[in-house]
Coordinates of C-alpha atoms in Angstrom, one line a residue:
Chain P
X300 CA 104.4 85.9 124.1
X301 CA 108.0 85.4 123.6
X302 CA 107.3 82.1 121.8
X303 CA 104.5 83.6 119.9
X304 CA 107.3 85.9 118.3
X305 CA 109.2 83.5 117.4
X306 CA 106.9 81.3 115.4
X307 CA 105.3 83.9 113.7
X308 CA 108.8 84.9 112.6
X309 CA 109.3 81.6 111.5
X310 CA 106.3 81.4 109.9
X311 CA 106.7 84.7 108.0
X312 CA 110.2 83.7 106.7
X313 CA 107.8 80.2 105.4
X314 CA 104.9 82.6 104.1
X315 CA 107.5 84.7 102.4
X316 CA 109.3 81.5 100.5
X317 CA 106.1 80.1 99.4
X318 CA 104.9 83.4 98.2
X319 CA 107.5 84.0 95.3
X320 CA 106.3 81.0 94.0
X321 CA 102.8 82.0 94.1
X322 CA 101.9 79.2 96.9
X323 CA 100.0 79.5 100.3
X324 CA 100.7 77.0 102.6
X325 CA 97.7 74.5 102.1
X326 CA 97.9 74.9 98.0
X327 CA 94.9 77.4 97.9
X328 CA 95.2 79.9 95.6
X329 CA 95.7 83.8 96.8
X330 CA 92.0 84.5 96.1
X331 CA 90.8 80.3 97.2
X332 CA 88.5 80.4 100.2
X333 CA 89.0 77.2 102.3
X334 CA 85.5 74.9 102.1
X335 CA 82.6 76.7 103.1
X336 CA 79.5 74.8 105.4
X337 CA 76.4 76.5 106.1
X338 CA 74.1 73.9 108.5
X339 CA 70.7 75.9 109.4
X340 CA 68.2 75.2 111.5
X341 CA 70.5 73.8 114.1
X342 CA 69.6 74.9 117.6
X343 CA 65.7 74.7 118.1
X344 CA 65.2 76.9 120.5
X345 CA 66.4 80.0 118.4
X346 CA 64.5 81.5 116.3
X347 CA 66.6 81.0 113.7
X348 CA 70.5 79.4 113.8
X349 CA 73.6 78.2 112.0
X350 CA 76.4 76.8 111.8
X351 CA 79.3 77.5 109.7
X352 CA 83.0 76.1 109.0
X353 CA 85.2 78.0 107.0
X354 CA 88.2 75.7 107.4
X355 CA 88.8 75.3 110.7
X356 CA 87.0 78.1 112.3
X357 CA 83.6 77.0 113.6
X358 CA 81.0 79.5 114.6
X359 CA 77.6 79.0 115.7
X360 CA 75.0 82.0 115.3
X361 CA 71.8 82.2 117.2
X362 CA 68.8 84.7 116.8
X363 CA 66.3 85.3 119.1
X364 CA 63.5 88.0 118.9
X365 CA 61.0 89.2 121.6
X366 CA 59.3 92.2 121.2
X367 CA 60.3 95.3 123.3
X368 CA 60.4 99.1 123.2
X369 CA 61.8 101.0 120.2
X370 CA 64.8 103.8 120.2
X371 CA 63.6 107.1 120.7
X372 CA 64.7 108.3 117.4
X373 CA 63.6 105.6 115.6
X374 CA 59.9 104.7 117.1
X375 CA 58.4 102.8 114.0
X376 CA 61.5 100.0 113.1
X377 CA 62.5 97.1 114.5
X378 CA 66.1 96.9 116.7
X379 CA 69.0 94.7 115.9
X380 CA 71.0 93.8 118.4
X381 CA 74.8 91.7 117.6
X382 CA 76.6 90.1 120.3
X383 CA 80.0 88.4 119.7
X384 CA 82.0 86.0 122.4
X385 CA 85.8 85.1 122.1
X386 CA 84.8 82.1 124.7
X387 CA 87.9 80.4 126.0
X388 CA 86.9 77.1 124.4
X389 CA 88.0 78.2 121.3
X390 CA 91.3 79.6 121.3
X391 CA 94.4 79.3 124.0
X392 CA 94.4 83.2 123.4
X393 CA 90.7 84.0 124.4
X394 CA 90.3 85.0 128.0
X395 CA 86.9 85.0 129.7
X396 CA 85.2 88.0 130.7
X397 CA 83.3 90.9 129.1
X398 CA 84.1 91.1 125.0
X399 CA 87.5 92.7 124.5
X400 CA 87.9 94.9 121.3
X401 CA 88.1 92.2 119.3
X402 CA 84.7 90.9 120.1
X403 CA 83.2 94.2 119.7
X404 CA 85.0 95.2 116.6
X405 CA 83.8 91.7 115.3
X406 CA 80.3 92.2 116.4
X407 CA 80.5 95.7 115.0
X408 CA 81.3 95.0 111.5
X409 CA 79.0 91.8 111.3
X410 CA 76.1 94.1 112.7
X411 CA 77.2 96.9 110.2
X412 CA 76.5 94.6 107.1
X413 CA 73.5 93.2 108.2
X414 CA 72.0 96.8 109.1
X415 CA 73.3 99.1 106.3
X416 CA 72.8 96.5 103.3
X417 CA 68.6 96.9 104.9
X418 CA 68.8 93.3 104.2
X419 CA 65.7 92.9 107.1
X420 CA 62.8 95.1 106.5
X421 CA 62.8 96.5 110.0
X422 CA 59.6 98.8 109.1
X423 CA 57.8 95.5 109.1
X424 CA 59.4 94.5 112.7
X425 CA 56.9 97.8 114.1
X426 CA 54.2 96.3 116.4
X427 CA 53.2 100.0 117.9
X428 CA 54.8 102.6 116.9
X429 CA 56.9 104.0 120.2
X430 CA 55.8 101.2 122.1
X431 CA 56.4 98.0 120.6
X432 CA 58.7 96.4 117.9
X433 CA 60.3 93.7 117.5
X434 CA 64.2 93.3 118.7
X435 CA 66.1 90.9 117.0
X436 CA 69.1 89.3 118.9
X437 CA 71.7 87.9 116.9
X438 CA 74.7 86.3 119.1
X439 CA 77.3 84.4 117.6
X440 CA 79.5 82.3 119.6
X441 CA 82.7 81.5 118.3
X442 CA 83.6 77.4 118.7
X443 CA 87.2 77.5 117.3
X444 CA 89.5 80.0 115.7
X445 CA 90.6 78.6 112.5
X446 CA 90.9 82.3 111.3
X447 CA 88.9 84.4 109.2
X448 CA 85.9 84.8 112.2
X449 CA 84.5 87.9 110.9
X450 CA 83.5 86.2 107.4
X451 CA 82.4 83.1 109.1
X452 CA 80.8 85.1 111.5
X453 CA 78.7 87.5 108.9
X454 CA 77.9 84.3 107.1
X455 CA 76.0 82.4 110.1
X456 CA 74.5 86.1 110.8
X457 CA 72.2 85.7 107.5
X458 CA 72.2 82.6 107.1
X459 CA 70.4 82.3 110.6
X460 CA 68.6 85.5 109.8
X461 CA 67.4 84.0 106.2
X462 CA 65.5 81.1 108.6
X463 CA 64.6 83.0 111.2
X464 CA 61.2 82.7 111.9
X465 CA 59.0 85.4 114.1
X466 CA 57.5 83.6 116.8
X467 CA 54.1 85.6 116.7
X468 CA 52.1 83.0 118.6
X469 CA 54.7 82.8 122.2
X470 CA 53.9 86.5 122.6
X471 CA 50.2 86.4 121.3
X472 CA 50.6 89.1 118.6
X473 CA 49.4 86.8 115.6
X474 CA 47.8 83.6 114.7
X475 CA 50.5 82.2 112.7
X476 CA 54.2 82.8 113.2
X477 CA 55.8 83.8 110.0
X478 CA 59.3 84.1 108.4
X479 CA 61.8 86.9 109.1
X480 CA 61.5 89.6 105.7
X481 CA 64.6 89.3 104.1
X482 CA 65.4 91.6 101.6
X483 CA 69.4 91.4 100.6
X484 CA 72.2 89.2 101.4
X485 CA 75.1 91.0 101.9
X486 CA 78.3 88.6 102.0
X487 CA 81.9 89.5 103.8
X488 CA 85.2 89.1 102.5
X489 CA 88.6 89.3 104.3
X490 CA 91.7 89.3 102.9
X491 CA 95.1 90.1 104.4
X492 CA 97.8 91.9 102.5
X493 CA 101.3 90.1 102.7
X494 CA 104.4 91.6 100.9
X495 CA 102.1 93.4 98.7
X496 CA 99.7 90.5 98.0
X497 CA 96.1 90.1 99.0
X498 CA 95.2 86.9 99.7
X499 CA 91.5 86.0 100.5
X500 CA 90.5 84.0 103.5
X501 CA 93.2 84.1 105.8
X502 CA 93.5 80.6 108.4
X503 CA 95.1 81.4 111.6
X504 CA 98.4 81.3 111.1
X505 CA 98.2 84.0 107.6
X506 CA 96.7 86.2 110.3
X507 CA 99.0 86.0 112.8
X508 CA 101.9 87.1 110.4
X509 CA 99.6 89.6 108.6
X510 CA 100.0 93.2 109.4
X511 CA 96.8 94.5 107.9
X512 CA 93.8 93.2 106.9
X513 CA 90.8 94.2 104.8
X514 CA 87.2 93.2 105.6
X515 CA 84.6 94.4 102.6
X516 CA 81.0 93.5 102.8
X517 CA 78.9 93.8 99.7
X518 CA 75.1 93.2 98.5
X519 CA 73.5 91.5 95.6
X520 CA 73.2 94.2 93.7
X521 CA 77.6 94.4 93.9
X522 CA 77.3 97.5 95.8
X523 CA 79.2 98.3 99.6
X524 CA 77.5 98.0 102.6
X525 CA 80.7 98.0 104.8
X526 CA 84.7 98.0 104.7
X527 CA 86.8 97.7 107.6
X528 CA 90.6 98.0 108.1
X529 CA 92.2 95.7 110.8
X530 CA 95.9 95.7 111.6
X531 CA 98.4 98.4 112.2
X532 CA 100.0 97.8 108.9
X533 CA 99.8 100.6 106.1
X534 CA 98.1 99.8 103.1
X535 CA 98.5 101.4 99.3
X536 CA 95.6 103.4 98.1
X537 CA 95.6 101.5 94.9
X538 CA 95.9 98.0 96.8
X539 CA 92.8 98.9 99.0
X540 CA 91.3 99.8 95.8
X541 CA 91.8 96.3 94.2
X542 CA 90.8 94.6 97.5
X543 CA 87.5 96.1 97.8
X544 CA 86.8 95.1 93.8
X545 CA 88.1 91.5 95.0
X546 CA 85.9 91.5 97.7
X547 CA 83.1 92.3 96.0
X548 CA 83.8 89.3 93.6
X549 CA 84.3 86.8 96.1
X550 CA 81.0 87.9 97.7
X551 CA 78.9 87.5 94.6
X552 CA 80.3 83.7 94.6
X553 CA 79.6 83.2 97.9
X554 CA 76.4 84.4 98.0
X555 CA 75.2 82.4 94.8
X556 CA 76.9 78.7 96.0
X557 CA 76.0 79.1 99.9
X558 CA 72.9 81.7 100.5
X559 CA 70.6 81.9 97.4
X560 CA 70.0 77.6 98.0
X561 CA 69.1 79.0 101.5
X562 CA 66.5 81.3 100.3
X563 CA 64.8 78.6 98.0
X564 CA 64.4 76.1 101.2
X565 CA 63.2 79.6 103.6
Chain R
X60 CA 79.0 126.9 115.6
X61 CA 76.6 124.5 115.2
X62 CA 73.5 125.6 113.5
X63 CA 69.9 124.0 114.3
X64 CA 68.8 122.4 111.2
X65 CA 70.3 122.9 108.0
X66 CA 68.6 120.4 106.1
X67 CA 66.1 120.7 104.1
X68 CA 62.7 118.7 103.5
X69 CA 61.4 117.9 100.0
X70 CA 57.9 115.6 99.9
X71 CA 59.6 114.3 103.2
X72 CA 62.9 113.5 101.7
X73 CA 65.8 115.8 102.8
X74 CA 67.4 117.8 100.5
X75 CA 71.3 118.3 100.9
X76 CA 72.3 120.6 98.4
X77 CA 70.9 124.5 97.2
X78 CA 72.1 125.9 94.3
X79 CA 74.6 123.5 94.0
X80 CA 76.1 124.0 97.5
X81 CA 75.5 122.1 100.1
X82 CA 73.5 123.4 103.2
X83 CA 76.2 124.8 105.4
X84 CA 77.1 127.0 102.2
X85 CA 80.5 124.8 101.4
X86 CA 81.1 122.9 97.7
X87 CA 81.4 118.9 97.4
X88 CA 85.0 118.9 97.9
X89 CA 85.4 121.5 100.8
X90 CA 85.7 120.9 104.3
X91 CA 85.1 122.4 107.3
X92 CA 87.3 124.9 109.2
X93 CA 90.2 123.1 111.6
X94 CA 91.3 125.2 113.9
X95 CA 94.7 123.3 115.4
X96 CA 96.8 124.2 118.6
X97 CA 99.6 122.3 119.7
X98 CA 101.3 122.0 123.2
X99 CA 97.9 123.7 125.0
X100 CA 98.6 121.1 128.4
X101 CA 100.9 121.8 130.4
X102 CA 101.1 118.2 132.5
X103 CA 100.9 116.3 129.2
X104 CA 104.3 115.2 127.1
X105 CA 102.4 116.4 124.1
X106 CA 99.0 117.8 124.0
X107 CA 96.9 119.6 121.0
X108 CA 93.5 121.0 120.8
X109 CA 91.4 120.9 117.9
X110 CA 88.7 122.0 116.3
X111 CA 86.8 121.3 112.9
X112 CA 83.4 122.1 112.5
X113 CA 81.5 122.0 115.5
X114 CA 83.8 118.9 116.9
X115 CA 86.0 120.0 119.7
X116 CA 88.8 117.8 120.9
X117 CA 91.4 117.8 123.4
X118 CA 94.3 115.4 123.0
X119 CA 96.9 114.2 125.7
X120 CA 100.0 112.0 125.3
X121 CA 102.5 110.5 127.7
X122 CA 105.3 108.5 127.6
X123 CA 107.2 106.8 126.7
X124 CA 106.7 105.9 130.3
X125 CA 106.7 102.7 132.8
X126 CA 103.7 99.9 131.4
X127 CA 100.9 99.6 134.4
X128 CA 99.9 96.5 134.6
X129 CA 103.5 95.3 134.1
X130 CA 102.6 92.2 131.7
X131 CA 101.3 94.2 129.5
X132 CA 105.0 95.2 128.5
X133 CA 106.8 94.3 125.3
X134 CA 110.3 93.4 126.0
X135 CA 111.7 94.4 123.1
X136 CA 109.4 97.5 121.8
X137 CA 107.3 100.4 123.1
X138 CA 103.3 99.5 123.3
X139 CA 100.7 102.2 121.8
X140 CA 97.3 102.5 123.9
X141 CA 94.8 105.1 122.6
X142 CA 91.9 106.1 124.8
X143 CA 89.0 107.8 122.7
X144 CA 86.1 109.0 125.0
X145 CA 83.8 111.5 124.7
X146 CA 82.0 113.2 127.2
X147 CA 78.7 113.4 128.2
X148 CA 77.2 116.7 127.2
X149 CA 79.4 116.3 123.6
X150 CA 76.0 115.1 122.3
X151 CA 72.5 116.4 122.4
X152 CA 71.1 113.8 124.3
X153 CA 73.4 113.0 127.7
X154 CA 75.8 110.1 126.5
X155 CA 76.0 107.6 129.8
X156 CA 80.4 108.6 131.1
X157 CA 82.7 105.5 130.1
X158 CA 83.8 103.2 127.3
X159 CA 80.7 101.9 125.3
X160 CA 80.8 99.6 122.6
X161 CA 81.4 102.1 119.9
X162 CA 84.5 103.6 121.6
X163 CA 86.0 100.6 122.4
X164 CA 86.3 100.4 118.3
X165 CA 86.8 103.6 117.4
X166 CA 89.7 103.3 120.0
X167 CA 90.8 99.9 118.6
X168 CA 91.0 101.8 114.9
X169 CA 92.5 104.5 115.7
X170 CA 95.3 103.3 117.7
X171 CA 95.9 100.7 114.5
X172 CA 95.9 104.1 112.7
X173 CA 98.8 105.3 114.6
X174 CA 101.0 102.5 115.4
X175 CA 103.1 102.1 112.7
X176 CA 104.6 105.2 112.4
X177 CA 105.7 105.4 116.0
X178 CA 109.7 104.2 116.1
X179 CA 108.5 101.5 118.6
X180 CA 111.6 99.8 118.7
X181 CA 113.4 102.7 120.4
X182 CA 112.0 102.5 123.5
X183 CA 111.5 98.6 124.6
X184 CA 109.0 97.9 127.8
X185 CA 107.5 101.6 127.7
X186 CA 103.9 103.0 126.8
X187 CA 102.6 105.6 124.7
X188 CA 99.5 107.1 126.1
X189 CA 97.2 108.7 124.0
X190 CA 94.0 110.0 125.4
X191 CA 91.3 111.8 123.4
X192 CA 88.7 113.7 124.7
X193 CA 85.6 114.7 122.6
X194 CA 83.9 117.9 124.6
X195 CA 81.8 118.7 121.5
X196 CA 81.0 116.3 119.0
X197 CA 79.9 117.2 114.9
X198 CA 80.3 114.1 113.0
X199 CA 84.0 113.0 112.3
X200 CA 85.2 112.5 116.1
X201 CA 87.3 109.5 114.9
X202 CA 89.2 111.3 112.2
X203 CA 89.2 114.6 114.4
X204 CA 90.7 113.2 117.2
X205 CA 93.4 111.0 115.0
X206 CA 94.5 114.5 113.4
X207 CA 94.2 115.7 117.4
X208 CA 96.3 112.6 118.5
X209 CA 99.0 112.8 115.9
X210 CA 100.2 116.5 116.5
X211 CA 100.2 115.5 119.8
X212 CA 102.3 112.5 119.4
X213 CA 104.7 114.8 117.7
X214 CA 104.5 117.7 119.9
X215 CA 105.6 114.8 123.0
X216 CA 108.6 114.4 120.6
X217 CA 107.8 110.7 120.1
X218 CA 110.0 109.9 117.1
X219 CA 107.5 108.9 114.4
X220 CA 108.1 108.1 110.6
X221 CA 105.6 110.9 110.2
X222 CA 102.4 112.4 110.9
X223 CA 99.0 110.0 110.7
X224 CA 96.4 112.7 109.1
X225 CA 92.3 111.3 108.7
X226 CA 89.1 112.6 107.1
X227 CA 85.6 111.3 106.1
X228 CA 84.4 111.5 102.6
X229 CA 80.6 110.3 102.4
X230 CA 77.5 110.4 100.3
X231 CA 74.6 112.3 100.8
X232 CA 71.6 112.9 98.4
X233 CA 73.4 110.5 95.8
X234 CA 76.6 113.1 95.7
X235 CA 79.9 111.8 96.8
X236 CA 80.9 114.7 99.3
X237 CA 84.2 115.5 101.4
X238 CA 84.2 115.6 105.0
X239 CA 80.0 115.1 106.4
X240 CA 78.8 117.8 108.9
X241 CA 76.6 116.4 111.2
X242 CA 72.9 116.0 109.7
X243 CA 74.5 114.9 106.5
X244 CA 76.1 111.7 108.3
X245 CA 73.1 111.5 110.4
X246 CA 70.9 111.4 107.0
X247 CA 73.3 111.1 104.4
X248 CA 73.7 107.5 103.1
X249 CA 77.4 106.6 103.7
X250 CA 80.2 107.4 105.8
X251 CA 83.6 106.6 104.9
X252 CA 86.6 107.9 107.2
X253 CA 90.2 107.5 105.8
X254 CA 93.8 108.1 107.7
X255 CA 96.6 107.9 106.4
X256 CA 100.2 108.5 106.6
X257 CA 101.1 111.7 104.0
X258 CA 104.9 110.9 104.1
X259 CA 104.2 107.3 102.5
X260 CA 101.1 107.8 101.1
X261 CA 99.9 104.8 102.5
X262 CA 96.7 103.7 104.1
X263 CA 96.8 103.1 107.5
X264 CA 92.5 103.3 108.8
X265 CA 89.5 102.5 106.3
X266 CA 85.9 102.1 107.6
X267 CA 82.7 102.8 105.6
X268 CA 79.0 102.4 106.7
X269 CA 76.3 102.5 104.4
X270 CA 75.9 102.0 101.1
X271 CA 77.8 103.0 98.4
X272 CA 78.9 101.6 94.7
X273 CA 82.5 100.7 93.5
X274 CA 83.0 103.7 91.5
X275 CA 81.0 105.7 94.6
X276 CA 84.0 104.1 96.6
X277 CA 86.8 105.5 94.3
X278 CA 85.6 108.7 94.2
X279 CA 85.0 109.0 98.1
X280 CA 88.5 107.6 98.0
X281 CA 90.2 110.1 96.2
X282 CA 88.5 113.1 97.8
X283 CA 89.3 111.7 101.3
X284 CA 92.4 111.7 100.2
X285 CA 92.5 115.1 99.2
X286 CA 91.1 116.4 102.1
X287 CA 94.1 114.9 104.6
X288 CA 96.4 116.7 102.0
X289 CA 94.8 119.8 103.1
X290 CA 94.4 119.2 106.8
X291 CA 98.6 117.5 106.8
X292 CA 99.5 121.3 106.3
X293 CA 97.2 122.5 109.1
X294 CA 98.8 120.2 110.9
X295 CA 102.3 120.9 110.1
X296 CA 101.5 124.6 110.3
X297 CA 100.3 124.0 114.4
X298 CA 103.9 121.7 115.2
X299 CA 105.9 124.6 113.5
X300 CA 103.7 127.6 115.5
X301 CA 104.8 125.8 118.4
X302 CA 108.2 125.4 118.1
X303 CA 108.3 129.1 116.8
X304 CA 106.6 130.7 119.6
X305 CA 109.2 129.4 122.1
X306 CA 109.0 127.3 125.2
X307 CA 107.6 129.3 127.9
X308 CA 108.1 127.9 131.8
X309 CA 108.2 124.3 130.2
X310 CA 111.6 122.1 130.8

């Protein structure tokens, strides 16, 4: 812990030089993402998959579906269901066990921008109503924390869902199986606020030495599905402001280089 | 306090608003009554009970006192743990006792809410408790129970830079509205709780579910921000009704 301190001390005194200069430590601009790789397809028994690099963070997104019974309340949709491991093969600083706050918070606000954007027609996903739907399982294991998990997360989460295909004929409820409806493609963005500056995409060590950090997850149409504040650090109002209009920018790039080529292929 | 169902049903769409008000009678930009009372435990450091709307909330802190487990202590700082839980007959259908998913992040949030006010460095290898208990629930626990937590925090006599003061601004029927009641979050379209520190101005919690445009977003903004202007001075107006009324068989 001790040594942690340290580095991340020295590491904010580097952070801080480079920044009056208007430099991050590998050259990227404040608002650069490192290189983006979407592989789908990848793991064949899922139901639909991915892979994704952001930099040096590696996560691999699985979805499954079966179908089950519905929630009460909700008797004639479909259920999502978003799992996220820290596994220990990933980090020095991940522990096994049940998910710690991080992997719930994580699998929170990647499940909250797949559900609230309606990006899967989950009416469709109703075999009978208050009996049968389909559940849709999306777990994402993270391989290595390069930083920046919740947007490589969110990414594999649609791209897997964008070729996920509903395996009608294992459970005999239809002839043919038949792709996943997938209606929007909402895209996350995190930045981290340093010394007044937001810049996008943090890598491991930005977010060690960031105090707060801004996750905003927007649809094709530019609108909000989702923001989440991480971090104990305060935040202007007018600095959250121009995150959230950053993030929506960033996302509509994202979305047109790295998801719309997916739904051509789907 | 909490009344059956106030919405209304259009074609089977609900309706939110009647003659320009919304269903529980109050404008865009009002918010519910908060009812705050500090110091109301008397093993607690710090305590407050709260209540706005129908949400009822109990909050407890301790410390800065001895760090069980003992790794868990910062050599050179105090730690923050918050503990949101809520019980089981706070909701209409039994909620299964014990942290689920959902608390675990609200608790997560919430103590990331608080932290950086607290004048951590004054008390190295000690914890500050804070435990929240939801015995009714009304939509806006989190922010509730922040507002709960952070008289409490000051009624302990934690030394803080200030208070931490959240509220919810949301959108329901297309209308950007302050502080949702609970059928409007449960039908409404977006949910977007806000705390933040009135001293600096600064942010210190943002969340929003649903779905909501930019300018949607700056207007929810501002009105959230509005709204913990008003409930700072509720909360102000408990720590100095405390102090007034004495200390009575406390040390």
């Amino acid at each position: 812990m001790d040594d942690n301190d340290i580095l991340t001390e020295i590491h904010r005194d580097q952070m801080y030089n480079l920044l009056q200069r208007k430099e991050r430590e590998d050259g990227r601009a404040f608002d650069e993402y490192r290189k983006i790789s979407i592989e789908t397809g990848v793991f064949e028994r899922a139901e639909g998959s991915a892979m994704v690099k952001i930099g040096d963070s590696m996560v691999a997104v699985g979805v499954k579906m079966q179908p089950g019974e519905p929630f009460p309340d909700t008797p004639d949709v479909g259920v999502i269901i978003t799992n996220a491991e820290l596994i220990p093969l990933a980090s020095p600083t991940f522990e096994a066990g049940p998910p710690g706050e991080d992997a719930v918070e994580l699998a929170r606000v990647v499940d909250r921008g797949v559900r609230e954007s309606g990006a899967i027609d989950l009416k469709k996903l109703c075999l009978v109503e208050g009996e049968k739907v389909w559940l849709i399982f999306i777990d994402i294991h993270i391989l290595d924390h390069g930083g920046n998990l919740i947007d490589a997360s969110a990414l594999g989460a649609i791209a897997a869902l964008l070729t996920t295909t509903i395996p009608n004929r294992r459970y005999g409820i239809a002839e043919e199986d038949e792709p996943l409806p997938v209606k929007d493609m909402p895209v996350s963005v995190t930045m981290i606020e340093f010394e007044g500056n937001l810049l996008v995409d943090p890598d491991y060590l930005e977010e060690s030495v960031a105090s707060a950090q801004l996750t905003v997850i927007s649809n094709s149409d530019g609108s909000l599905s989702g923001i989440q504040k991480l971090g104990s650090g305060p935040m202007r109002v007018e600095l959250v402001e121009e995150a959230v209009k950053l993030g929506i920018e960033k996302g509509k790039e994202i979305r047109e280089e790295h998801l719309l080529p997916l739904m051509k292929t789907a | 306090m909490i009344e059956g169902s106030v919405l209304g049903m259009v074609d089977g769409v609900h309706t939110f608003f009647k003659d320009g008000l919304r269903l529980d009678g109050r404008k865009k930009d009002e918010l519910r009554p908060i009812k705050i009372k500090a110091g109301v435990l008397k093993r607690a450091d710090g305590s407050c009970y709260l209540e706005h709307g129908g949400n009822k909330i109990m909050a407890a802190v301790y410390g800065p006192r001895e760090v069980h487990p003992r790794h868990l202590q910062h050599p050179t700082r105090a730690i923050v743990r918050y503990r949101y839980n809520m019980a089981s007959f706070s909701v209409d259908e039994r909620k299964r006792p014990g942290p689920d998913r959902r608390s675990v992040e609200i608790s997560k949030i919430s103590r990331e809410a608080m932290e950086s006010v607290v004048l951590k460095e004054q008390f190295p290898k000690t914890v500050v408790d804070v435990f929240i208990e939801v015995l009714q629930s009304d939509a806006g626990t989190r922010a509730a129970g922040i507002n709960a937590a952070a008289v409490a925090m000051a009624d302990a006599g934690i030394p803080m830079k200030g208070l931490v003061t959240a509220c919810a601004a949301g959108k329901i029927g297309g209308e950007v509205v302050l502080d949702l009641c609970k059928e409007e979050d449960n039908y409404g379209e977006a949910d977007m709780p806000i705390a933040i520190v009135p001293r600096t101005g600064e942010i210190t919690m943002i969340q929003m579910d649903g779905h909501m445009t930019f300018d949607e977003f700056r207007e929810g903004l501002e009105l959230a921000l509005k709204g913990c202007r008003q409930i700072y001075e509720l909360q102000r107006e408990a720590l100095i009704e405390r102090y007034k009324s004495g200390v009575e068989g406390e040390e």
